[in-house]
Amino acid sequence: MDERRTVKVSKYLSKHLRHQPERIGLTLDAHGWVPVDELLRALARHHFPLTRAELDHVVASNDKQRFAIEGDRIRASQGHTVDVDLDLPPAEPPAYLYHGTVGSSLDAIRTEGLRPMNRTHVHLSPDRETATRVGARRGRPVVLPVDAGAMHRAGHVFYVSANGVWLTAAVPPEFLRLPG
């Protein structure tokens, strides 16, 4: 499968496994899983045919490991806007995690902290490099260190997804190291 097709399939899967499963007639279970055969049939019905080998290639080659396959089922690893419980156990975070954003968001972040917006969790990166890439998707990146250790000690719950993205309900401003 060529790189352009791989990216196109990944985006299509993200849209339907994270945000709009009903658009192609899918129903995710409570934890976001759907049978692979059901997904492939839905894709074919909606003029986006995909073989199991192509699906396996997209899942295995995705640089962000956005999808997980367990046996005969698949789900997005995180980033859902539909209500799912990823059934992840609480995890103790490292002392610091990082959030990539853009400068135009800083005023709201100073006041409100980091909110999940239309997603189920705030996404945090384990390192500055990853956070920089995340922030760069929307412009010139700003990386915000998050005092995850202090948050955890204060009772905030963290989870880590299968692809290493850290998740939490929100990050109050007092746990952020904001520029200037």
PDB file of C-alpha atoms in Angstrom:
ATOM      1  CA  MET A   1       0.000   0.000   0.000  1.00  0.00           C
ATOM      2  CA  ASP A   2       1.485   3.377  -0.916  1.00  0.00           C
ATOM      3  CA  GLU A   3       1.990   6.100   1.706  1.00  0.00           C
ATOM      4  CA  ARG A   4      -0.833   8.352   0.440  1.00  0.00           C
ATOM      5  CA  ARG A   5      -3.341   5.497   0.628  1.00  0.00           C
ATOM      6  CA  THR A   6      -2.091   4.547   4.106  1.00  0.00           C
ATOM      7  CA  VAL A   7      -2.617   8.119   5.369  1.00  0.00           C
ATOM      8  CA  LYS A   8      -6.056   8.327   3.738  1.00  0.00           C
ATOM      9  CA  VAL A   9      -7.159   5.053   5.342  1.00  0.00           C
ATOM     10  CA  SER A  10      -5.784   6.123   8.734  1.00  0.00           C
ATOM     11  CA  LYS A  11      -7.736   9.391   8.627  1.00  0.00           C
ATOM     12  CA  TYR A  12     -10.905   7.600   7.528  1.00  0.00           C
ATOM     13  CA  LEU A  13     -10.569   5.062  10.334  1.00  0.00           C
ATOM     14  CA  SER A  14      -9.890   7.822  12.881  1.00  0.00           C
ATOM     15  CA  LYS A  15     -13.003   9.672  11.825  1.00  0.00           C
ATOM     16  CA  HIS A  16     -15.205   6.624  12.189  1.00  0.00           C
ATOM     17  CA  LEU A  17     -13.628   4.844  15.165  1.00  0.00           C
ATOM     18  CA  ARG A  18     -13.173   8.034  17.225  1.00  0.00           C
ATOM     19  CA  HIS A  19     -15.881  10.462  16.164  1.00  0.00           C
ATOM     20  CA  GLN A  20     -18.660   9.231  13.869  1.00  0.00           C
ATOM     21  CA  PRO A  21     -19.090   5.445  13.892  1.00  0.00           C
ATOM     22  CA  GLU A  22     -22.805   5.778  13.180  1.00  0.00           C
ATOM     23  CA  ARG A  23     -22.033   7.558   9.888  1.00  0.00           C
ATOM     24  CA  ILE A  24     -21.041   4.196   8.393  1.00  0.00           C
ATOM     25  CA  GLY A  25     -23.442   2.106  10.468  1.00  0.00           C
ATOM     26  CA  LEU A  26     -21.052   1.018  13.222  1.00  0.00           C
ATOM     27  CA  THR A  27     -21.870   0.686  16.885  1.00  0.00           C
ATOM     28  CA  LEU A  28     -18.857   0.678  19.184  1.00  0.00           C
ATOM     29  CA  ASP A  29     -19.111  -1.332  22.360  1.00  0.00           C
ATOM     30  CA  ALA A  30     -18.784   0.413  25.736  1.00  0.00           C
ATOM     31  CA  HIS A  31     -14.977   0.305  25.451  1.00  0.00           C
ATOM     32  CA  GLY A  32     -14.747   1.504  21.844  1.00  0.00           C
ATOM     33  CA  TRP A  33     -14.263  -1.892  20.204  1.00  0.00           C
ATOM     34  CA  VAL A  34     -15.921  -3.092  17.010  1.00  0.00           C
ATOM     35  CA  PRO A  35     -15.461  -6.472  15.273  1.00  0.00           C
ATOM     36  CA  VAL A  36     -12.940  -6.182  12.412  1.00  0.00           C
ATOM     37  CA  ASP A  37     -15.262  -8.047  10.012  1.00  0.00           C
ATOM     38  CA  GLU A  38     -18.075  -5.625  10.842  1.00  0.00           C
ATOM     39  CA  LEU A  39     -15.762  -2.665  10.168  1.00  0.00           C
ATOM     40  CA  LEU A  40     -14.607  -4.083   6.828  1.00  0.00           C
ATOM     41  CA  ARG A  41     -18.216  -4.723   5.755  1.00  0.00           C
ATOM     42  CA  ALA A  42     -19.224  -1.176   6.751  1.00  0.00           C
ATOM     43  CA  LEU A  43     -16.302   0.299   4.827  1.00  0.00           C
ATOM     44  CA  ALA A  44     -17.241  -1.679   1.710  1.00  0.00           C
ATOM     45  CA  ARG A  45     -20.904  -0.603   1.992  1.00  0.00           C
ATOM     46  CA  HIS A  46     -19.745   3.023   2.084  1.00  0.00           C
ATOM     47  CA  HIS A  47     -17.534   2.763  -1.004  1.00  0.00           C
ATOM     48  CA  PHE A  48     -14.276   2.566   0.957  1.00  0.00           C
ATOM     49  CA  PRO A  49     -13.286  -1.078   0.494  1.00  0.00           C
ATOM     50  CA  LEU A  50     -10.340  -2.339   2.524  1.00  0.00           C
ATOM     51  CA  THR A  51      -8.844  -5.800   2.884  1.00  0.00           C
ATOM     52  CA  ARG A  52      -7.817  -7.264   6.227  1.00  0.00           C
ATOM     53  CA  ALA A  53      -4.188  -7.176   5.053  1.00  0.00           C
ATOM     54  CA  GLU A  54      -4.489  -3.459   4.251  1.00  0.00           C
ATOM     55  CA  LEU A  55      -6.111  -2.804   7.627  1.00  0.00           C
ATOM     56  CA  ASP A  56      -3.335  -4.701   9.414  1.00  0.00           C
ATOM     57  CA  HIS A  57      -0.751  -2.673   7.471  1.00  0.00           C
ATOM     58  CA  VAL A  58      -2.348   0.650   8.449  1.00  0.00           C
ATOM     59  CA  VAL A  59      -2.578  -0.357  12.113  1.00  0.00           C
ATOM     60  CA  ALA A  60       1.016  -1.649  12.221  1.00  0.00           C
ATOM     61  CA  SER A  61       2.580   1.230  10.270  1.00  0.00           C
ATOM     62  CA  ASN A  62       0.783   4.147  11.911  1.00  0.00           C
ATOM     63  CA  ASP A  63       3.534   6.243  13.482  1.00  0.00           C
ATOM     64  CA  LYS A  64       1.246   7.303  16.325  1.00  0.00           C
ATOM     65  CA  GLN A  65      -0.211   3.816  16.874  1.00  0.00           C
ATOM     66  CA  ARG A  66      -3.711   5.301  16.746  1.00  0.00           C
ATOM     67  CA  PHE A  67      -5.422   1.917  16.570  1.00  0.00           C
ATOM     68  CA  ALA A  68      -5.315  -1.322  18.516  1.00  0.00           C
ATOM     69  CA  ILE A  69      -6.348  -4.763  17.328  1.00  0.00           C
ATOM     70  CA  GLU A  70      -7.104  -7.474  19.874  1.00  0.00           C
ATOM     71  CA  GLY A  71      -8.081 -10.774  18.340  1.00  0.00           C
ATOM     72  CA  ASP A  72     -10.979 -10.096  15.990  1.00  0.00           C
ATOM     73  CA  ARG A  73     -11.751  -6.536  17.139  1.00  0.00           C
ATOM     74  CA  ILE A  74     -10.336  -3.047  16.616  1.00  0.00           C
ATOM     75  CA  ARG A  75     -10.592   0.347  18.286  1.00  0.00           C
ATOM     76  CA  ALA A  76      -8.967   3.761  18.300  1.00  0.00           C
ATOM     77  CA  SER A  77      -6.397   4.011  21.111  1.00  0.00           C
ATOM     78  CA  GLN A  78      -7.640   7.410  22.313  1.00  0.00           C
ATOM     79  CA  GLY A  79      -9.019  10.735  21.064  1.00  0.00           C
ATOM     80  CA  HIS A  80     -12.699   9.813  21.043  1.00  0.00           C
ATOM     81  CA  THR A  81     -15.440  12.392  20.942  1.00  0.00           C
ATOM     82  CA  VAL A  82     -18.055   9.640  21.297  1.00  0.00           C
ATOM     83  CA  ASP A  83     -18.674   8.344  24.782  1.00  0.00           C
ATOM     84  CA  VAL A  84     -16.465   5.312  25.414  1.00  0.00           C
ATOM     85  CA  ASP A  85     -14.694   3.959  28.465  1.00  0.00           C
ATOM     86  CA  LEU A  86     -11.266   2.834  27.311  1.00  0.00           C
ATOM     87  CA  ASP A  87     -11.143   0.624  30.406  1.00  0.00           C
ATOM     88  CA  LEU A  88      -7.597   1.719  31.169  1.00  0.00           C
ATOM     89  CA  PRO A  89      -6.300   1.245  34.691  1.00  0.00           C
ATOM     90  CA  PRO A  90      -5.216   4.375  36.570  1.00  0.00           C
ATOM     91  CA  ALA A  91      -1.463   4.895  36.238  1.00  0.00           C
ATOM     92  CA  GLU A  92       1.088   6.912  38.156  1.00  0.00           C
ATOM     93  CA  PRO A  93       2.480   9.509  35.744  1.00  0.00           C
ATOM     94  CA  PRO A  94       6.070  10.661  35.512  1.00  0.00           C
ATOM     95  CA  ALA A  95       6.903  13.889  37.362  1.00  0.00           C
ATOM     96  CA  TYR A  96       6.307  15.944  34.210  1.00  0.00           C
ATOM     97  CA  LEU A  97       4.243  15.465  31.095  1.00  0.00           C
ATOM     98  CA  TYR A  98       3.911  17.908  28.194  1.00  0.00           C
ATOM     99  CA  HIS A  99       1.133  19.464  26.165  1.00  0.00           C
ATOM    100  CA  GLY A 100       1.634  20.885  22.685  1.00  0.00           C
ATOM    101  CA  THR A 101      -0.493  23.853  21.707  1.00  0.00           C
ATOM    102  CA  VAL A 102      -0.223  27.194  19.885  1.00  0.00           C
ATOM    103  CA  GLY A 103       0.258  30.697  21.220  1.00  0.00           C
ATOM    104  CA  SER A 104      -3.276  31.817  20.404  1.00  0.00           C
ATOM    105  CA  SER A 105      -4.616  29.337  22.985  1.00  0.00           C
ATOM    106  CA  LEU A 106      -2.486  30.587  25.885  1.00  0.00           C
ATOM    107  CA  ASP A 107      -4.877  33.230  27.243  1.00  0.00           C
ATOM    108  CA  ALA A 108      -7.680  30.695  27.670  1.00  0.00           C
ATOM    109  CA  ILE A 109      -5.256  28.120  29.093  1.00  0.00           C
ATOM    110  CA  ARG A 110      -3.975  30.653  31.668  1.00  0.00           C
ATOM    111  CA  THR A 111      -7.539  31.106  32.916  1.00  0.00           C
ATOM    112  CA  GLU A 112      -9.082  27.664  32.475  1.00  0.00           C
ATOM    113  CA  GLY A 113      -6.149  25.277  32.304  1.00  0.00           C
ATOM    114  CA  LEU A 114      -6.299  22.422  29.808  1.00  0.00           C
ATOM    115  CA  ARG A 115      -9.767  21.082  29.095  1.00  0.00           C
ATOM    116  CA  PRO A 116     -10.682  18.100  26.923  1.00  0.00           C
ATOM    117  CA  MET A 117     -12.802  20.340  24.677  1.00  0.00           C
ATOM    118  CA  ASN A 118     -14.929  17.904  22.619  1.00  0.00           C
ATOM    119  CA  ARG A 119     -12.823  14.863  23.565  1.00  0.00           C
ATOM    120  CA  THR A 120     -13.173  12.664  26.604  1.00  0.00           C
ATOM    121  CA  HIS A 121      -9.695  13.469  28.019  1.00  0.00           C
ATOM    122  CA  VAL A 122      -6.854  15.961  27.832  1.00  0.00           C
ATOM    123  CA  HIS A 123      -3.969  14.370  25.920  1.00  0.00           C
ATOM    124  CA  LEU A 124      -0.448  14.724  27.297  1.00  0.00           C
ATOM    125  CA  SER A 125       2.861  13.631  25.840  1.00  0.00           C
ATOM    126  CA  PRO A 126       5.665  11.894  27.693  1.00  0.00           C
ATOM    127  CA  ASP A 127       8.335  14.127  26.126  1.00  0.00           C
ATOM    128  CA  ARG A 128       8.848  17.604  24.676  1.00  0.00           C
ATOM    129  CA  GLU A 129       9.546  16.305  21.162  1.00  0.00           C
ATOM    130  CA  THR A 130       6.183  14.597  20.854  1.00  0.00           C
ATOM    131  CA  ALA A 131       4.380  17.618  22.322  1.00  0.00           C
ATOM    132  CA  THR A 132       6.179  19.852  19.813  1.00  0.00           C
ATOM    133  CA  ARG A 133       4.919  17.702  16.911  1.00  0.00           C
ATOM    134  CA  VAL A 134       1.383  17.797  18.326  1.00  0.00           C
ATOM    135  CA  GLY A 135       1.428  21.594  18.705  1.00  0.00           C
ATOM    136  CA  ALA A 136       2.915  22.068  15.225  1.00  0.00           C
ATOM    137  CA  ARG A 137      -0.223  20.590  13.615  1.00  0.00           C
ATOM    138  CA  ARG A 138      -2.002  23.905  14.247  1.00  0.00           C
ATOM    139  CA  GLY A 139       0.821  26.415  13.812  1.00  0.00           C
ATOM    140  CA  ARG A 140       3.950  27.467  15.654  1.00  0.00           C
ATOM    141  CA  PRO A 141       4.103  25.109  18.640  1.00  0.00           C
ATOM    142  CA  VAL A 142       4.256  26.061  22.295  1.00  0.00           C
ATOM    143  CA  VAL A 143       5.101  23.243  24.703  1.00  0.00           C
ATOM    144  CA  LEU A 144       3.617  23.457  28.190  1.00  0.00           C
ATOM    145  CA  PRO A 145       5.168  21.362  30.965  1.00  0.00           C
ATOM    146  CA  VAL A 146       2.533  19.802  33.232  1.00  0.00           C
ATOM    147  CA  ASP A 147       3.435  19.036  36.846  1.00  0.00           C
ATOM    148  CA  ALA A 148       1.832  15.609  36.613  1.00  0.00           C
ATOM    149  CA  GLY A 149       3.461  14.399  39.813  1.00  0.00           C
ATOM    150  CA  ALA A 150       1.854  17.201  41.837  1.00  0.00           C
ATOM    151  CA  MET A 151      -1.483  16.613  40.106  1.00  0.00           C
ATOM    152  CA  HIS A 152      -1.334  12.928  40.962  1.00  0.00           C
ATOM    153  CA  ARG A 153      -0.495  13.678  44.607  1.00  0.00           C
ATOM    154  CA  ALA A 154      -3.477  16.085  44.646  1.00  0.00           C
ATOM    155  CA  GLY A 155      -5.809  13.257  43.591  1.00  0.00           C
ATOM    156  CA  HIS A 156      -6.044  13.712  39.812  1.00  0.00           C
ATOM    157  CA  VAL A 157      -6.288  10.430  37.946  1.00  0.00           C
ATOM    158  CA  PHE A 158      -4.132   9.587  34.937  1.00  0.00           C
ATOM    159  CA  TYR A 159      -4.301   6.820  32.362  1.00  0.00           C
ATOM    160  CA  VAL A 160      -1.870   5.836  29.657  1.00  0.00           C
ATOM    161  CA  SER A 161      -3.227   4.573  26.343  1.00  0.00           C
ATOM    162  CA  ALA A 162      -1.787   1.663  24.393  1.00  0.00           C
ATOM    163  CA  ASN A 163       0.227   4.082  22.259  1.00  0.00           C
ATOM    164  CA  GLY A 164       1.796   5.976  25.169  1.00  0.00           C
ATOM    165  CA  VAL A 165      -0.468   9.034  25.245  1.00  0.00           C
ATOM    166  CA  TRP A 166      -1.260  10.123  28.801  1.00  0.00           C
ATOM    167  CA  LEU A 167      -4.893  10.985  29.520  1.00  0.00           C
ATOM    168  CA  THR A 168      -6.535  12.945  32.323  1.00  0.00           C
ATOM    169  CA  ALA A 169      -9.880  14.700  32.768  1.00  0.00           C
ATOM    170  CA  ALA A 170      -8.415  18.247  32.881  1.00  0.00           C
ATOM    171  CA  VAL A 171      -5.290  20.136  33.944  1.00  0.00           C
ATOM    172  CA  PRO A 172      -5.979  23.091  36.261  1.00  0.00           C
ATOM    173  CA  PRO A 173      -3.800  26.142  35.497  1.00  0.00           C
ATOM    174  CA  GLU A 174      -1.822  25.855  38.737  1.00  0.00           C
ATOM    175  CA  PHE A 175      -0.218  22.652  37.433  1.00  0.00           C
ATOM    176  CA  LEU A 176       1.041  24.263  34.212  1.00  0.00           C
ATOM    177  CA  ARG A 177       4.338  25.997  33.566  1.00  0.00           C
ATOM    178  CA  LEU A 178       3.162  28.805  31.311  1.00  0.00           C
ATOM    179  CA  PRO A 179       5.530  31.066  29.361  1.00  0.00           C
ATOM    180  CA  GLY A 180       5.908  34.735  30.254  1.00  0.00           C
TER     181      GLY A 180
END
